[in-house]
PDB file of C-alpha atoms in Angstrom:
ATOM      1  CA  MET O   1     188.979  69.881 -16.062  1.00 44.00           C
ATOM      2  CA  ASP O   2     185.914  67.923 -14.992  1.00 48.00           C
ATOM      3  CA  ASN O   3     183.283  68.008 -17.760  1.00 53.00           C
ATOM      4  CA  ASN O   4     180.618  68.824 -15.167  1.00 60.00           C
ATOM      5  CA  ASN O   5     182.394  72.043 -14.226  1.00 68.00           C
ATOM      6  CA  ILE O   6     182.291  75.332 -16.083  1.00 76.00           C
ATOM      7  CA  TRP O   7     185.365  77.545 -15.955  1.00 86.00           C
ATOM      8  CA  LYS O   8     183.450  80.871 -15.675  1.00 91.00           C
ATOM      9  CA  GLN O   9     179.770  81.492 -15.089  1.00 92.00           C
ATOM     10  CA  ALA O  10     177.885  84.643 -14.147  1.00 94.00           C
ATOM     11  CA  TYR O  11     174.228  84.865 -13.267  1.00 93.00           C
ATOM     12  CA  LYS O  12     171.787  87.644 -12.585  1.00 94.00           C
ATOM     13  CA  LEU O  13     169.686  86.457  -9.635  1.00 92.00           C
ATOM     14  CA  ASN O  14     166.268  88.064  -9.237  1.00 93.00           C
ATOM     15  CA  PHE O  15     164.261  87.949  -6.019  1.00 91.00           C
ATOM     16  CA  LYS O  16     160.747  89.409  -6.413  1.00 88.00           C
ATOM     17  CA  GLY O  17     159.084  91.088  -3.464  1.00 81.00           C
ATOM     18  CA  LYS O  18     155.401  91.029  -2.528  1.00 80.00           C
ATOM     19  CA  ASN O  19     154.899  94.623  -3.632  1.00 81.00           C
ATOM     20  CA  GLY O  20     156.265  94.019  -7.136  1.00 82.00           C
ATOM     21  CA  TRP O  21     159.816  95.232  -6.592  1.00 86.00           C
ATOM     22  CA  VAL O  22     162.765  93.088  -7.689  1.00 88.00           C
ATOM     23  CA  LEU O  23     166.099  92.718  -5.922  1.00 89.00           C
ATOM     24  CA  SER O  24     168.796  91.675  -8.396  1.00 90.00           C
ATOM     25  CA  LYS O  25     172.251  90.369  -7.593  1.00 89.00           C
ATOM     26  CA  ILE O  26     174.953  89.416 -10.085  1.00 91.00           C
ATOM     27  CA  VAL O  27     177.278  86.610  -9.065  1.00 91.00           C
ATOM     28  CA  ALA O  28     180.337  85.150 -10.779  1.00 91.00           C
ATOM     29  CA  LEU O  29     181.532  81.586 -10.287  1.00 90.00           C
ATOM     30  CA  THR O  30     184.832  79.964 -11.247  1.00 89.00           C
ATOM     31  CA  ASN O  31     185.333  76.221 -11.733  1.00 88.00           C
ATOM     32  CA  GLU O  32     181.942  75.365 -10.293  1.00 85.00           C
ATOM     33  CA  PRO O  33     179.430  72.732 -11.317  1.00 84.00           C
ATOM     34  CA  ASN O  34     177.288  73.757 -14.271  1.00 81.00           C
ATOM     35  CA  LEU O  35     174.307  75.518 -12.687  1.00 82.00           C
ATOM     36  CA  MET O  36     172.548  76.621 -15.883  1.00 76.00           C
ATOM     37  CA  LYS O  37     169.735  74.137 -15.448  1.00 77.00           C
ATOM     38  CA  ASN O  38     169.739  73.957 -11.662  1.00 82.00           C
ATOM     39  CA  GLN O  39     167.808  76.967 -10.380  1.00 84.00           C
ATOM     40  CA  GLU O  40     167.307  75.257  -7.016  1.00 87.00           C
ATOM     41  CA  VAL O  41     171.038  75.257  -6.222  1.00 87.00           C
ATOM     42  CA  LEU O  42     171.360  78.925  -7.172  1.00 88.00           C
ATOM     43  CA  PHE O  43     168.347  79.822  -5.039  1.00 91.00           C
ATOM     44  CA  GLU O  44     169.500  77.904  -1.965  1.00 89.00           C
ATOM     45  CA  ARG O  45     173.033  79.245  -2.248  1.00 87.00           C
ATOM     46  CA  TRP O  46     172.036  82.920  -2.095  1.00 88.00           C
ATOM     47  CA  LYS O  47     168.681  82.785  -0.274  1.00 88.00           C
ATOM     48  CA  SER O  48     170.142  83.120   3.222  1.00 87.00           C
ATOM     49  CA  GLU O  49     172.452  85.949   2.146  1.00 86.00           C
ATOM     50  CA  VAL O  50     169.511  87.945   0.773  1.00 85.00           C
ATOM     51  CA  GLU O  51     167.403  87.204   3.857  1.00 85.00           C
ATOM     52  CA  LYS O  52     170.243  88.249   6.180  1.00 87.00           C
ATOM     53  CA  ASP O  53     171.313  91.366   4.263  1.00 86.00           C
ATOM     54  CA  PHE O  54     167.814  92.710   3.560  1.00 82.00           C
ATOM     55  CA  GLY O  55     165.801  91.247   6.416  1.00 81.00           C
ATOM     56  CA  PHE O  56     163.007  89.528   4.524  1.00 79.00           C
ATOM     57  CA  ASP O  57     162.103  85.982   3.595  1.00 80.00           C
ATOM     58  CA  VAL O  58     162.271  84.952  -0.039  1.00 83.00           C
ATOM     59  CA  SER O  59     160.455  82.033  -1.582  1.00 87.00           C
ATOM     60  CA  ARG O  60     161.525  79.784  -4.427  1.00 89.00           C
ATOM     61  CA  GLU O  61     158.508  80.976  -6.416  1.00 90.00           C
ATOM     62  CA  SER O  62     159.769  84.565  -6.228  1.00 89.00           C
ATOM     63  CA  PHE O  63     163.178  83.670  -7.660  1.00 91.00           C
ATOM     64  CA  ASN O  64     164.583  83.354 -11.165  1.00 91.00           C
ATOM     65  CA  SER O  65     168.009  83.703 -12.716  1.00 92.00           C
ATOM     66  CA  GLU O  66     169.502  84.701 -16.029  1.00 92.00           C
ATOM     67  CA  LEU O  67     172.750  83.299 -17.368  1.00 92.00           C
ATOM     68  CA  LEU O  68     175.042  86.174 -18.377  1.00 94.00           C
ATOM     69  CA  VAL O  69     178.372  84.401 -18.865  1.00 93.00           C
ATOM     70  CA  HIS O  70     179.220  80.823 -19.787  1.00 90.00           C
ATOM     71  CA  ILE O  71     182.889  80.187 -20.623  1.00 92.00           C
ATOM     72  CA  ILE O  72     183.915  76.555 -20.730  1.00 87.00           C
ATOM     73  CA  SER O  73     187.657  76.925 -21.251  1.00 88.00           C
ATOM     74  CA  GLU O  74     190.223  79.694 -21.299  1.00 88.00           C
ATOM     75  CA  GLN O  75     192.011  77.758 -24.065  1.00 89.00           C
ATOM     76  CA  GLU O  76     189.056  78.127 -26.470  1.00 90.00           C
ATOM     77  CA  PRO O  77     190.505  80.032 -29.472  1.00 93.00           C
ATOM     78  CA  ALA O  78     187.632  82.522 -29.624  1.00 94.00           C
ATOM     79  CA  TYR O  79     188.099  83.269 -25.918  1.00 94.00           C
ATOM     80  CA  VAL O  80     191.883  83.714 -26.313  1.00 95.00           C
ATOM     81  CA  ALA O  81     191.388  86.228 -29.137  1.00 95.00           C
ATOM     82  CA  ALA O  82     188.589  88.028 -27.274  1.00 95.00           C
ATOM     83  CA  ARG O  83     190.684  88.250 -24.107  1.00 95.00           C
ATOM     84  CA  TRP O  84     193.583  89.709 -26.105  1.00 96.00           C
ATOM     85  CA  LEU O  85     191.271  92.289 -27.672  1.00 95.00           C
ATOM     86  CA  TYR O  86     189.818  93.266 -24.300  1.00 94.00           C
ATOM     87  CA  ASP O  87     193.250  93.539 -22.659  1.00 95.00           C
ATOM     88  CA  ASN O  88     195.020  95.368 -25.484  1.00 95.00           C
ATOM     89  CA  LEU O  89     192.604  97.610 -27.385  1.00 88.00           C
ATOM     90  CA  GLU O  90     190.078 100.154 -26.243  1.00 84.00           C
ATOM     91  CA  ILE O  91     186.644  99.029 -27.360  1.00 81.00           C
ATOM     92  CA  GLU O  92     184.620 102.121 -28.176  1.00 78.00           C
ATOM     93  CA  ASN O  93     181.735 100.819 -30.245  1.00 78.00           C
ATOM     94  CA  GLU O  94     180.605  97.597 -31.851  1.00 86.00           C
ATOM     95  CA  ILE O  95     183.325  94.997 -32.402  1.00 89.00           C
ATOM     96  CA  SER O  96     184.429  95.162 -36.039  1.00 89.00           C
ATOM     97  CA  SER O  97     186.043  92.715 -38.412  1.00 90.00           C
ATOM     98  CA  TYR O  98     189.185  94.875 -38.090  1.00 91.00           C
ATOM     99  CA  ASP O  99     189.231  94.201 -34.307  1.00 92.00           C
ATOM    100  CA  TYR O 100     188.705  90.519 -35.010  1.00 93.00           C
ATOM    101  CA  ASP O 101     191.517  90.368 -37.595  1.00 94.00           C
ATOM    102  CA  GLU O 102     193.921  92.200 -35.290  1.00 94.00           C
ATOM    103  CA  ALA O 103     193.162  89.901 -32.322  1.00 95.00           C
ATOM    104  CA  VAL O 104     193.509  86.742 -34.412  1.00 94.00           C
ATOM    105  CA  GLU O 105     196.808  87.914 -35.886  1.00 94.00           C
ATOM    106  CA  ALA O 106     198.196  89.045 -32.507  1.00 95.00           C
ATOM    107  CA  THR O 107     197.381  85.730 -30.824  1.00 95.00           C
ATOM    108  CA  GLY O 108     198.788  83.649 -33.669  1.00 93.00           C
ATOM    109  CA  LEU O 109     195.547  81.704 -34.031  1.00 91.00           C
ATOM    110  CA  GLU O 110     194.008  80.628 -37.296  1.00 86.00           C
ATOM    111  CA  ASP O 111     190.800  82.438 -38.137  1.00 80.00           C
ATOM    112  CA  LYS O 112     189.240  79.214 -39.427  1.00 85.00           C
ATOM    113  CA  ASN O 113     189.105  78.102 -35.758  1.00 82.00           C
ATOM    114  CA  ILE O 114     187.302  81.254 -34.609  1.00 90.00           C
ATOM    115  CA  VAL O 115     183.749  82.167 -35.539  1.00 92.00           C
ATOM    116  CA  PHE O 116     183.331  85.962 -35.566  1.00 93.00           C
ATOM    117  CA  ASP O 117     179.962  85.939 -33.741  1.00 94.00           C
ATOM    118  CA  ILE O 118     181.296  83.676 -30.985  1.00 93.00           C
ATOM    119  CA  PHE O 119     184.356  85.929 -30.678  1.00 94.00           C
ATOM    120  CA  LYS O 120     182.032  88.928 -30.179  1.00 94.00           C
ATOM    121  CA  GLU O 121     180.022  87.027 -27.549  1.00 94.00           C
ATOM    122  CA  TYR O 122     183.213  86.242 -25.637  1.00 95.00           C
ATOM    123  CA  VAL O 123     184.230  89.919 -25.667  1.00 94.00           C
ATOM    124  CA  GLU O 124     180.811  90.795 -24.213  1.00 93.00           C
ATOM    125  CA  MET O 125     181.117  88.066 -21.551  1.00 94.00           C
ATOM    126  CA  ILE O 126     184.596  89.302 -20.568  1.00 94.00           C
ATOM    127  CA  GLU O 127     183.183  92.828 -20.237  1.00 92.00           C
ATOM    128  CA  VAL O 128     180.435  91.500 -17.906  1.00 92.00           C
ATOM    129  CA  LEU O 129     182.927  89.575 -15.753  1.00 92.00           C
ATOM    130  CA  ASN O 130     185.182  92.598 -15.418  1.00 90.00           C
ATOM    131  CA  ALA O 131     182.248  94.787 -14.408  1.00 90.00           C
ATOM    132  CA  ILE O 132     181.294  92.492 -11.515  1.00 86.00           C
TER     133      ILE O 132
END
């Protein structure tokens, strides 16, 4: 994969109106250039859609975005274990060390290659992507 591309990204795009209201849109991208630091591309890409769908002009000054998901590779061990957990167990509360141990064992990965906090972040990112 090209190092300039990110496998999965999701952004919350916010367009602020003149009266203080905010229109938010969540978008997911797959194998796209890394847009984390390029607000201009995100703005231009969705500006016309917002203008067409809602019938008002939006300015660059009224726009910001928030990165929700940033997954570089589906082969990343923490992602593989998180994906297994999401697909195979019902997550009711906070991710526990038991969930972590079960996912690592089930995927055949070595826990020394998976940081627990990063594993938890991947589970949260997978939940966001599946909610979009």
